[in-house]
Amino acid sequence: MPRVVSCIKHGSPKDQTYFIIDTSDGFAAEEAHGDLPLAVGDIVEETESGALAPSKKAYGKDELRLEAKKSSSSLIRKGKYITGNSEIDQITSRMKSKLDDIAELIVRKMMLCAPIVVRFHNDADGSGGAYALYLSVRDFASSHSLKTNFVWLMQRGVSYSRQDAENDILITNNYECIEKPLLVIIDFGTNPESNQGIGAVKDRFDIAWLDHHPIVPDFAGLELPGYANTWQFGGDSNYTAGLLTSVMCKSFSKVDTSEMEGASLIGDYSDYATEKGADMSALLDFVTSDLQAIYGPGKMNVTPQEIDAIVADKEKSRELLEYANMRMEEALDNGIKSIRKYSLRSANLAVLDFEDIRSEDSKYPLPGRYASKLLDRLDEKGMKRTVLVVSVGSYLLMRIDKDLCADFDLTRAMDEMKNRYPDEIAGGGGHRCAGSIKLKFKELGRQMTASLVGIIRAELGPKEISED
Ligand SMILES: [Mn+2]
């Protein structure tokens, strides 16, 4: 079986990269550089002088795709995956065949050297999932002698915008391949704000979308063959996207990702969280948020390679962890001091303007994680059954104490806000105990916070106001 050009990455005119796979050797790949007379699908021969040249015969592209499909399917490990938590394992077993399909898709794209863009949410959950995927594909590629074309992009929001789509099209326009590029999305919201972006890429890319946010019916991603959400399989948001991604990786790799799984559960306040992955969770939060402090000015993106370099450096990661904890403690202390409190009939309401707490240039702590921690801190201080509202930029974040959550559904307050202020609110989502509202302009923050506070107070009954 021959060596075939499966992909060309166009650089400067004199420097193209040719990805040549050896179909007789399980798709082992080599790279050739320069400006060679080769096109995608060419069978490569060596001339007497050792140069690479196309054979007269081209290789059937469909045939090659079919072979890759067969070969990748044969490498998927279809068995059960057991974490030991029976609830998790039951959900996993219901999702397994879906996850096998997604794993097969990723493996097939790797075998054919197709470009793969991975976008992950920059919290412990999303970045934990991306890190687990990175370690797993790195291991798989090296043990099968594959050459891969991954691009890792950290996402600050949780929707896939039209602009993101255009960016991904630009990235992959540099490649000419037998196989379509792949887009992998980890831990984004499952909401219609992504519809435009999905519309722009769905014919050019295959898409694997791994999520655990509640499903909104008019979300266009539901139609994607590679869409997997725990909610579709009797799970909920407790089964995090990082866990979902890690478990998916088990279909092709044995690399241990339990630290990232644990970190994702802790980061997203999952009911399944244990102590496992606590340091990893704090570290991931920090290294994906305050980029300037760690990597220097101008840094915008963090890749799993960079995360791995930090994790591998024990001393450096311990230092960063201590620094992150100190910064978080400081922010929590300040938060407690600046919070406004309202006593309600059988609950408490706490409101904080996060902009007062966080320094202008620093992105740490992330507001969502901070809000959850602040709620814990209030609980420790004896302020039980609390609804916490944190405003930051054009977002209003809400967190509710687990006890109170049974009596008060946050989604009702969010729906009420959306109904009342269709011109002010751009979107939002969440579940009973945690959620966020996105405003059209950050200047609306004060007014909308006041309205939200009004709705919550009307619902939970005002008792008296004690502001301090
Ligand atoms: Mn998540």
Short mmCIF file of C-alpha atoms in Angstrom, two decimals, residues 9-461:
data_model
loop_
_atom_site.label_atom_id
_atom_site.label_comp_id
_atom_site.label_asym_id
_atom_site.label_seq_id
_atom_site.Cartn_x
_atom_site.Cartn_y
_atom_site.Cartn_z
CA LYS A 9 -0.52 23.23 4.87
CA HIS A 10 0.20 26.35 2.92
CA GLY A 11 2.85 28.61 4.38
CA SER A 12 4.88 31.08 2.35
CA PRO A 13 5.03 30.14 -1.36
CA LYS A 14 8.34 28.34 -0.90
CA ASP A 15 7.37 26.61 2.28
CA GLN A 16 4.47 24.24 2.13
CA THR A 17 4.11 21.39 4.56
CA TYR A 18 3.05 18.09 3.02
CA PHE A 19 1.52 15.46 5.23
CA ILE A 20 2.17 12.06 3.74
CA ILE A 21 0.60 8.99 5.23
CA ASP A 22 1.75 5.46 4.82
CA THR A 23 -1.40 3.42 4.43
CA SER A 24 0.49 0.16 4.81
CA ASP A 25 1.64 1.19 8.25
CA GLY A 26 -1.57 2.12 10.07
CA PHE A 27 -1.56 5.67 8.74
CA ALA A 28 1.88 6.54 10.12
CA ALA A 29 2.63 10.00 8.78
CA GLU A 30 5.64 12.00 7.75
CA GLU A 31 6.06 15.65 6.91
CA ALA A 32 7.87 17.06 3.91
CA HIS A 33 8.66 20.74 3.58
CA GLY A 34 9.39 23.02 0.67
CA ASP A 35 7.70 23.58 -2.65
CA LEU A 36 7.18 20.08 -4.04
CA PRO A 37 5.24 19.01 -7.12
CA LEU A 38 2.69 17.20 -4.98
CA ALA A 39 -1.06 17.59 -4.66
CA VAL A 40 -3.56 16.17 -2.18
CA GLY A 41 -4.37 12.58 -3.12
CA ASP A 42 -1.09 11.99 -4.94
CA ILE A 43 0.73 8.74 -4.42
CA VAL A 44 4.28 9.69 -3.52
CA GLU A 45 7.31 8.10 -5.07
CA GLU A 46 10.96 8.69 -4.51
CA THR A 47 13.06 9.59 -7.54
CA GLU A 48 16.57 8.25 -7.94
CA SER A 49 17.97 11.39 -6.37
CA GLY A 50 15.75 10.83 -3.33
CA ALA A 51 13.34 13.67 -4.09
CA LEU A 52 9.62 13.16 -3.59
CA ALA A 53 7.50 13.10 -6.72
CA PRO A 54 3.95 12.13 -7.58
CA SER A 55 3.32 8.77 -9.17
CA LYS A 56 1.22 8.74 -12.35
CA LYS A 57 -1.62 7.24 -10.42
CA ALA A 58 -3.55 9.20 -7.83
CA TYR A 59 -5.06 7.43 -4.86
CA GLY A 60 -8.82 7.44 -4.62
CA LYS A 61 -9.77 9.98 -2.00
CA ASP A 62 -12.98 8.19 -1.15
CA GLU A 63 -11.10 4.93 -0.85
CA LEU A 64 -8.63 6.52 1.54
CA ARG A 65 -11.38 8.01 3.64
CA LEU A 66 -13.06 4.64 3.79
CA GLU A 67 -9.86 2.95 4.90
CA ALA A 68 -9.35 5.58 7.58
CA LYS A 69 -12.89 4.98 8.75
CA LYS A 70 -12.32 1.24 9.00
CA SER A 71 -9.01 1.65 10.70
CA SER A 72 -10.21 4.26 13.20
CA SER A 73 -13.30 2.20 14.06
CA SER A 74 -11.11 -0.79 14.80
CA LEU A 75 -9.11 1.28 17.31
CA ILE A 76 -12.10 2.38 19.36
CA ARG A 77 -12.35 0.57 22.67
CA LYS A 78 -16.00 -0.14 23.02
CA GLY A 79 -16.06 -1.54 26.53
CA LYS A 80 -17.45 -0.01 29.69
CA TYR A 81 -15.75 2.83 31.48
CA ILE A 82 -15.93 2.74 35.26
CA THR A 83 -15.08 5.62 37.58
CA GLY A 84 -16.48 3.95 40.68
CA ASN A 85 -19.24 6.51 41.16
CA SER A 86 -22.29 4.47 40.17
CA GLU A 87 -24.39 7.47 39.17
CA ILE A 88 -21.66 8.76 36.86
CA ASP A 89 -21.08 5.28 35.47
CA GLN A 90 -24.75 4.77 34.67
CA ILE A 91 -24.89 8.00 32.69
CA THR A 92 -21.61 7.09 31.00
CA SER A 93 -22.94 3.72 29.90
CA ARG A 94 -25.96 5.40 28.29
CA MET A 95 -23.67 7.83 26.46
CA LYS A 96 -20.93 5.39 25.57
CA SER A 97 -21.88 4.64 21.99
CA LYS A 98 -22.29 8.36 21.26
CA LEU A 99 -18.89 9.06 22.81
CA ASP A 100 -17.37 6.18 20.83
CA ASP A 101 -18.65 7.83 17.64
CA ILE A 102 -17.11 11.15 18.59
CA ALA A 103 -13.84 9.48 19.55
CA GLU A 104 -13.81 7.67 16.22
CA LEU A 105 -14.34 10.99 14.43
CA ILE A 106 -11.39 12.59 16.22
CA VAL A 107 -9.15 9.57 15.62
CA ARG A 108 -10.07 9.48 11.93
CA LYS A 109 -9.28 13.18 11.51
CA MET A 110 -5.93 12.65 13.22
CA MET A 111 -5.10 9.72 10.95
CA LEU A 112 -5.70 11.85 7.88
CA CYS A 113 -3.80 14.85 9.36
CA ALA A 114 -6.87 17.07 9.01
CA PRO A 115 -6.80 20.35 10.93
CA ILE A 116 -8.60 20.14 14.27
CA VAL A 117 -9.64 23.34 16.05
CA VAL A 118 -10.45 22.85 19.72
CA ARG A 119 -12.26 25.64 21.56
CA PHE A 120 -12.64 25.30 25.31
CA HIS A 121 -14.19 27.42 27.99
CA ASN A 122 -11.56 29.04 30.20
CA ASP A 123 -12.60 27.64 33.53
CA ALA A 124 -11.42 24.54 35.36
CA ASP A 125 -14.10 22.48 33.63
CA GLY A 126 -13.46 23.54 30.04
CA SER A 127 -9.68 23.73 30.35
CA GLY A 128 -9.60 20.45 32.29
CA GLY A 129 -11.44 18.82 29.41
CA ALA A 130 -9.06 20.35 26.86
CA TYR A 131 -6.03 19.28 28.90
CA ALA A 132 -7.36 15.71 29.16
CA LEU A 133 -8.01 15.67 25.42
CA TYR A 134 -4.53 17.03 24.73
CA LEU A 135 -2.78 14.36 26.81
CA SER A 136 -4.90 11.64 25.25
CA VAL A 137 -4.39 12.70 21.63
CA ARG A 138 -0.68 13.29 22.21
CA ASP A 139 -0.32 9.76 23.51
CA PHE A 140 -2.42 8.31 20.71
CA ALA A 141 -0.58 10.21 17.99
CA SER A 142 2.84 9.22 19.26
CA SER A 143 1.99 5.55 19.70
CA HIS A 144 0.58 5.40 16.16
CA SER A 145 3.23 7.66 14.58
CA LEU A 146 0.64 10.19 13.46
CA LYS A 147 1.24 13.84 12.62
CA THR A 148 -1.55 16.02 13.89
CA ASN A 149 -2.71 19.57 13.18
CA PHE A 150 -4.37 20.77 16.37
CA VAL A 151 -5.15 24.41 17.11
CA TRP A 152 -6.20 25.07 20.72
CA LEU A 153 -8.22 28.17 21.49
CA MET A 154 -9.38 29.26 24.90
CA GLN A 155 -12.82 30.84 24.92
CA ARG A 156 -13.74 33.54 27.41
CA GLY A 157 -17.46 33.44 26.74
CA VAL A 158 -19.66 30.42 26.36
CA SER A 159 -21.07 30.94 22.91
CA TYR A 160 -19.67 30.31 19.45
CA SER A 161 -20.03 33.58 17.59
CA ARG A 162 -20.06 34.41 13.92
CA GLN A 163 -16.64 35.97 14.46
CA ASP A 164 -15.31 32.75 16.02
CA ALA A 165 -16.61 30.90 12.98
CA GLU A 166 -14.85 33.30 10.60
CA ASN A 167 -11.65 32.95 12.57
CA ASP A 168 -11.82 29.14 12.38
CA ILE A 169 -12.52 29.25 8.66
CA LEU A 170 -9.45 31.48 8.21
CA ILE A 171 -7.27 29.10 10.23
CA THR A 172 -8.33 26.06 8.27
CA ASN A 173 -8.19 27.86 4.91
CA ASN A 174 -4.43 27.36 5.15
CA TYR A 175 -4.98 23.65 4.78
CA GLU A 176 -5.96 21.61 1.79
CA CYS A 177 -6.85 18.11 2.84
CA ILE A 178 -8.55 14.91 1.88
CA GLU A 179 -10.69 15.21 4.96
CA LYS A 180 -12.83 18.09 6.22
CA PRO A 181 -11.48 19.95 9.25
CA LEU A 182 -12.91 19.18 12.67
CA LEU A 183 -14.15 21.65 15.24
CA VAL A 184 -14.28 20.46 18.86
CA ILE A 185 -16.24 22.55 21.35
CA ILE A 186 -15.84 21.88 25.07
CA ASP A 187 -18.10 23.31 27.77
CA PHE A 188 -19.94 26.05 25.91
CA GLY A 189 -23.48 27.04 26.66
CA THR A 190 -26.05 25.21 24.67
CA ASN A 191 -27.86 28.34 23.58
CA PRO A 192 -29.12 30.05 20.43
CA GLU A 193 -26.42 32.74 20.64
CA SER A 194 -24.19 30.19 18.94
CA ASN A 195 -26.60 29.57 16.06
CA GLN A 196 -25.02 32.06 13.64
CA GLY A 197 -21.55 30.67 14.25
CA ILE A 198 -22.75 27.10 13.82
CA GLY A 199 -24.57 28.06 10.62
CA ALA A 200 -21.37 29.50 9.20
CA VAL A 201 -19.22 26.40 9.81
CA LYS A 202 -21.52 23.40 9.75
CA ASP A 203 -20.95 22.63 6.07
CA ARG A 204 -17.20 23.21 6.14
CA PHE A 205 -16.36 21.37 9.34
CA ASP A 206 -17.37 18.25 11.13
CA ILE A 207 -18.23 19.29 14.65
CA ALA A 208 -17.91 17.56 18.01
CA TRP A 209 -19.76 19.55 20.68
CA LEU A 210 -19.34 18.33 24.25
CA ASP A 211 -21.52 20.03 26.80
CA HIS A 212 -23.47 19.74 30.02
CA HIS A 213 -25.55 22.92 30.10
CA PRO A 214 -29.34 22.61 30.04
CA ILE A 215 -30.60 22.36 26.48
CA VAL A 216 -32.49 25.27 24.96
CA PRO A 217 -34.87 24.00 22.25
CA ASP A 218 -33.97 26.43 19.45
CA PHE A 219 -30.24 25.78 19.75
CA ALA A 220 -28.96 24.86 16.27
CA GLY A 221 -26.25 22.55 17.64
CA LEU A 222 -28.87 19.94 18.54
CA GLU A 223 -28.91 18.92 14.88
CA LEU A 224 -25.19 18.17 14.77
CA PRO A 225 -24.30 14.47 14.59
CA GLY A 226 -21.36 15.12 16.95
CA TYR A 227 -23.42 16.87 19.62
CA ALA A 228 -23.26 15.21 23.03
CA ASN A 229 -24.85 16.64 26.13
CA THR A 230 -25.29 14.81 29.41
CA TRP A 231 -28.89 16.07 29.59
CA GLN A 232 -29.75 13.92 26.57
CA PHE A 233 -28.77 10.81 28.50
CA GLY A 234 -30.50 11.26 31.80
CA GLY A 235 -27.62 13.25 33.29
CA ASP A 236 -27.48 16.91 34.16
CA SER A 237 -24.93 19.67 34.74
CA ASN A 238 -23.33 17.70 37.58
CA TYR A 239 -21.74 15.52 34.91
CA THR A 240 -19.28 18.16 33.75
CA ALA A 241 -17.96 18.82 30.26
CA GLY A 242 -14.42 18.08 31.46
CA LEU A 243 -15.57 14.69 32.71
CA LEU A 244 -17.51 14.07 29.50
CA THR A 245 -14.44 14.89 27.40
CA SER A 246 -12.17 12.74 29.56
CA VAL A 247 -14.53 9.79 29.35
CA MET A 248 -14.80 10.22 25.58
CA CYS A 249 -11.00 10.04 25.41
CA LYS A 250 -11.10 6.62 27.09
CA SER A 251 -12.54 5.25 23.86
CA PHE A 252 -9.10 5.63 22.27
CA SER A 253 -6.59 6.24 25.04
CA LYS A 254 -5.64 4.83 28.42
CA VAL A 255 -3.96 8.02 29.63
CA ASP A 256 -4.99 8.78 33.22
CA THR A 257 -7.08 11.96 33.26
CA SER A 258 -8.60 11.52 36.70
CA GLU A 259 -7.01 14.75 38.00
CA MET A 260 -8.70 16.77 35.27
CA GLU A 261 -11.98 14.94 35.80
CA GLY A 262 -11.85 15.79 39.50
CA ALA A 263 -10.83 19.38 38.75
CA SER A 264 -13.76 19.84 36.41
CA LEU A 265 -16.21 18.54 39.02
CA ILE A 266 -14.80 20.82 41.70
CA GLY A 267 -14.62 23.82 39.38
CA ASP A 268 -18.26 23.52 38.41
CA TYR A 269 -19.47 22.69 41.92
CA SER A 270 -20.74 19.32 40.86
CA ASP A 271 -22.48 17.06 43.36
CA TYR A 272 -20.02 14.36 42.24
CA ALA A 273 -16.98 16.39 43.32
CA THR A 274 -14.55 14.86 45.82
CA GLU A 275 -11.14 16.03 47.04
CA LYS A 276 -9.59 14.56 43.90
CA GLY A 277 -8.19 17.24 41.60
CA ALA A 278 -8.53 20.14 44.06
CA ASP A 279 -5.10 21.59 43.32
CA MET A 280 -5.50 21.00 39.63
CA SER A 281 -8.81 22.86 39.72
CA ALA A 282 -7.33 25.92 41.45
CA LEU A 283 -4.30 25.85 39.17
CA LEU A 284 -6.39 25.60 36.00
CA ASP A 285 -8.56 28.48 37.16
CA PHE A 286 -5.52 30.62 37.71
CA VAL A 287 -3.43 29.78 34.66
CA THR A 288 -6.38 30.30 32.34
CA SER A 289 -7.49 33.62 33.80
CA ASP A 290 -4.66 35.94 34.87
CA LEU A 291 -2.58 35.40 31.77
CA GLN A 292 -0.57 38.60 32.07
CA ALA A 293 0.68 37.73 35.55
CA ILE A 294 1.90 34.32 34.45
CA TYR A 295 2.94 34.70 30.85
CA GLY A 296 3.64 38.41 30.53
CA PRO A 297 1.89 41.25 28.70
CA GLY A 298 -0.13 40.73 25.55
CA LYS A 299 -0.91 37.09 26.28
CA MET A 300 -4.44 36.20 25.16
CA ASN A 301 -4.59 32.46 24.66
CA VAL A 302 -3.37 29.51 26.69
CA THR A 303 -2.85 26.12 25.13
CA PRO A 304 -2.87 22.75 26.89
CA GLN A 305 0.85 22.47 26.00
CA GLU A 306 1.47 25.54 28.16
CA ILE A 307 -0.73 24.18 30.93
CA ASP A 308 1.20 20.92 30.75
CA ALA A 309 4.54 22.72 31.04
CA ILE A 310 3.36 24.38 34.25
CA VAL A 311 1.87 21.19 35.71
CA ALA A 312 5.10 19.32 34.93
CA ASP A 313 7.12 21.94 36.83
CA LYS A 314 6.24 21.02 40.42
CA GLU A 315 7.91 24.01 42.02
CA LYS A 316 6.40 26.49 39.60
CA SER A 317 2.92 25.04 39.98
CA ARG A 318 3.16 25.11 43.78
CA GLU A 319 4.23 28.75 43.66
CA LEU A 320 1.39 29.68 41.34
CA LEU A 321 -1.10 27.79 43.46
CA GLU A 322 -0.07 29.67 46.60
CA TYR A 323 -0.23 32.97 44.78
CA ALA A 324 -3.66 32.13 43.35
CA ASN A 325 -4.99 31.14 46.78
CA MET A 326 -3.70 34.35 48.29
CA ARG A 327 -5.34 36.43 45.57
CA MET A 328 -8.62 34.54 45.99
CA GLU A 329 -8.61 35.02 49.77
CA GLU A 330 -7.99 38.72 49.30
CA ALA A 331 -10.83 39.03 46.82
CA LEU A 332 -13.20 37.10 49.13
CA ASP A 333 -12.32 39.29 52.11
CA ASN A 334 -12.96 42.40 50.04
CA GLY A 335 -16.17 40.92 48.68
CA ILE A 336 -17.50 40.22 52.17
CA LYS A 337 -16.78 43.85 53.09
CA SER A 338 -18.41 45.37 50.00
CA ILE A 339 -21.50 43.19 49.82
CA ARG A 340 -25.00 44.63 50.27
CA LYS A 341 -27.32 42.43 52.32
CA TYR A 342 -31.08 42.20 52.39
CA SER A 343 -33.01 40.04 54.82
CA LEU A 344 -35.98 38.35 53.25
CA ARG A 345 -38.80 36.35 54.85
CA SER A 346 -37.00 33.05 54.90
CA ALA A 347 -33.86 33.80 52.98
CA ASN A 348 -31.03 36.26 52.54
CA LEU A 349 -30.09 38.29 49.52
CA ALA A 350 -26.53 39.45 48.92
CA VAL A 351 -25.54 41.79 46.10
CA LEU A 352 -22.02 42.63 44.99
CA ASP A 353 -20.55 44.80 42.27
CA PHE A 354 -17.56 42.71 41.32
CA GLU A 355 -15.88 45.60 39.49
CA ASP A 356 -15.22 47.13 42.92
CA ILE A 357 -13.23 44.05 43.93
CA ARG A 358 -11.29 43.01 40.91
CA SER A 359 -8.43 45.13 39.70
CA GLU A 360 -8.91 46.55 36.21
CA ASP A 361 -6.11 44.66 34.47
CA SER A 362 -6.47 41.33 36.19
CA LYS A 363 -8.85 38.64 35.05
CA TYR A 364 -8.47 36.58 38.22
CA PRO A 365 -10.56 35.35 39.91
CA LEU A 366 -13.07 34.48 37.23
CA PRO A 367 -16.43 35.91 38.28
CA GLY A 368 -18.34 32.63 38.11
CA ARG A 369 -15.92 30.72 40.31
CA TYR A 370 -15.60 33.71 42.59
CA ALA A 371 -19.38 33.98 43.01
CA SER A 372 -19.58 30.32 44.01
CA LYS A 373 -16.74 30.71 46.50
CA LEU A 374 -18.27 33.86 47.94
CA LEU A 375 -21.55 32.03 48.50
CA ASP A 376 -19.62 29.34 50.41
CA ARG A 377 -17.88 32.01 52.44
CA LEU A 378 -21.20 33.66 53.34
CA ASP A 379 -22.51 30.28 54.43
CA GLU A 380 -19.45 29.73 56.65
CA LYS A 381 -20.11 33.13 58.19
CA GLY A 382 -23.61 32.03 59.15
CA MET A 383 -25.51 33.69 56.34
CA LYS A 384 -27.61 30.69 55.33
CA ARG A 385 -30.19 30.31 52.57
CA THR A 386 -28.68 33.07 50.47
CA VAL A 387 -29.35 34.30 46.97
CA LEU A 388 -26.18 35.96 45.71
CA VAL A 389 -26.18 38.40 42.80
CA VAL A 390 -22.82 39.50 41.43
CA SER A 391 -22.69 42.09 38.68
CA VAL A 392 -19.62 42.24 36.50
CA GLY A 393 -19.36 44.15 33.24
CA SER A 394 -22.40 43.25 31.18
CA TYR A 395 -23.16 40.14 33.23
CA LEU A 396 -25.35 39.49 36.24
CA LEU A 397 -24.35 36.24 37.92
CA MET A 398 -26.63 34.48 40.36
CA ARG A 399 -25.91 31.74 42.86
CA ILE A 400 -28.28 30.16 45.35
CA ASP A 401 -27.56 28.17 48.43
CA LYS A 402 -28.28 24.46 47.90
CA ASP A 403 -30.86 24.46 50.75
CA LEU A 404 -32.77 27.35 49.27
CA CYS A 405 -32.55 25.96 45.79
CA ALA A 406 -35.30 23.45 46.55
CA ASP A 407 -37.76 26.29 47.29
CA PHE A 408 -36.70 28.90 44.79
CA ASP A 409 -36.06 28.35 41.11
CA LEU A 410 -33.63 30.85 39.65
CA THR A 411 -34.76 30.22 36.09
CA ARG A 412 -38.11 31.85 36.97
CA ALA A 413 -36.37 35.09 37.96
CA MET A 414 -34.28 34.96 34.79
CA ASP A 415 -37.34 34.40 32.60
CA GLU A 416 -39.11 37.25 34.33
CA MET A 417 -36.15 39.54 33.59
CA LYS A 418 -36.10 38.47 29.93
CA ASN A 419 -39.83 39.14 29.60
CA ARG A 420 -39.66 42.53 31.22
CA TYR A 421 -36.53 43.78 29.49
CA PRO A 422 -36.34 42.31 26.00
CA ASP A 423 -34.43 45.39 24.77
CA GLU A 424 -31.87 45.35 27.56
CA ILE A 425 -31.10 41.66 27.89
CA ALA A 426 -29.02 39.90 25.26
CA GLY A 427 -29.25 36.39 26.65
CA GLY A 428 -28.73 34.22 29.64
CA GLY A 429 -29.08 30.78 31.03
CA GLY A 430 -28.41 28.42 33.86
CA HIS A 431 -30.35 26.17 36.16
CA ARG A 432 -32.23 26.27 39.46
CA CYS A 433 -29.19 27.09 41.58
CA ALA A 434 -26.86 29.03 39.30
CA GLY A 435 -27.23 31.21 36.27
CA SER A 436 -26.30 34.38 34.47
CA ILE A 437 -27.92 37.14 32.49
CA LYS A 438 -26.05 38.90 29.72
CA LEU A 439 -26.94 42.56 29.20
CA LYS A 440 -26.68 44.34 25.89
CA PHE A 441 -24.49 47.08 27.42
CA LYS A 442 -22.47 47.07 30.59
CA GLU A 443 -23.89 50.54 31.37
CA LEU A 444 -27.18 48.77 32.16
CA GLY A 445 -25.56 46.91 35.04
CA ARG A 446 -26.84 49.05 37.90
CA GLN A 447 -30.38 49.41 36.63
CA MET A 448 -30.75 45.72 35.79
CA THR A 449 -29.24 44.64 39.11
CA ALA A 450 -31.84 46.76 40.87
CA SER A 451 -34.64 45.18 38.82
CA LEU A 452 -33.39 41.67 39.47
CA VAL A 453 -33.13 42.41 43.18
CA GLY A 454 -36.72 43.67 43.03
CA ILE A 455 -37.94 40.46 41.42
CA ILE A 456 -36.13 38.25 43.91
CA ARG A 457 -37.41 40.30 46.85
CA ALA A 458 -40.97 40.15 45.53
CA GLU A 459 -40.66 36.37 45.19
CA LEU A 460 -39.01 35.63 48.52
CA GLY A 461 -40.82 38.33 50.47
#
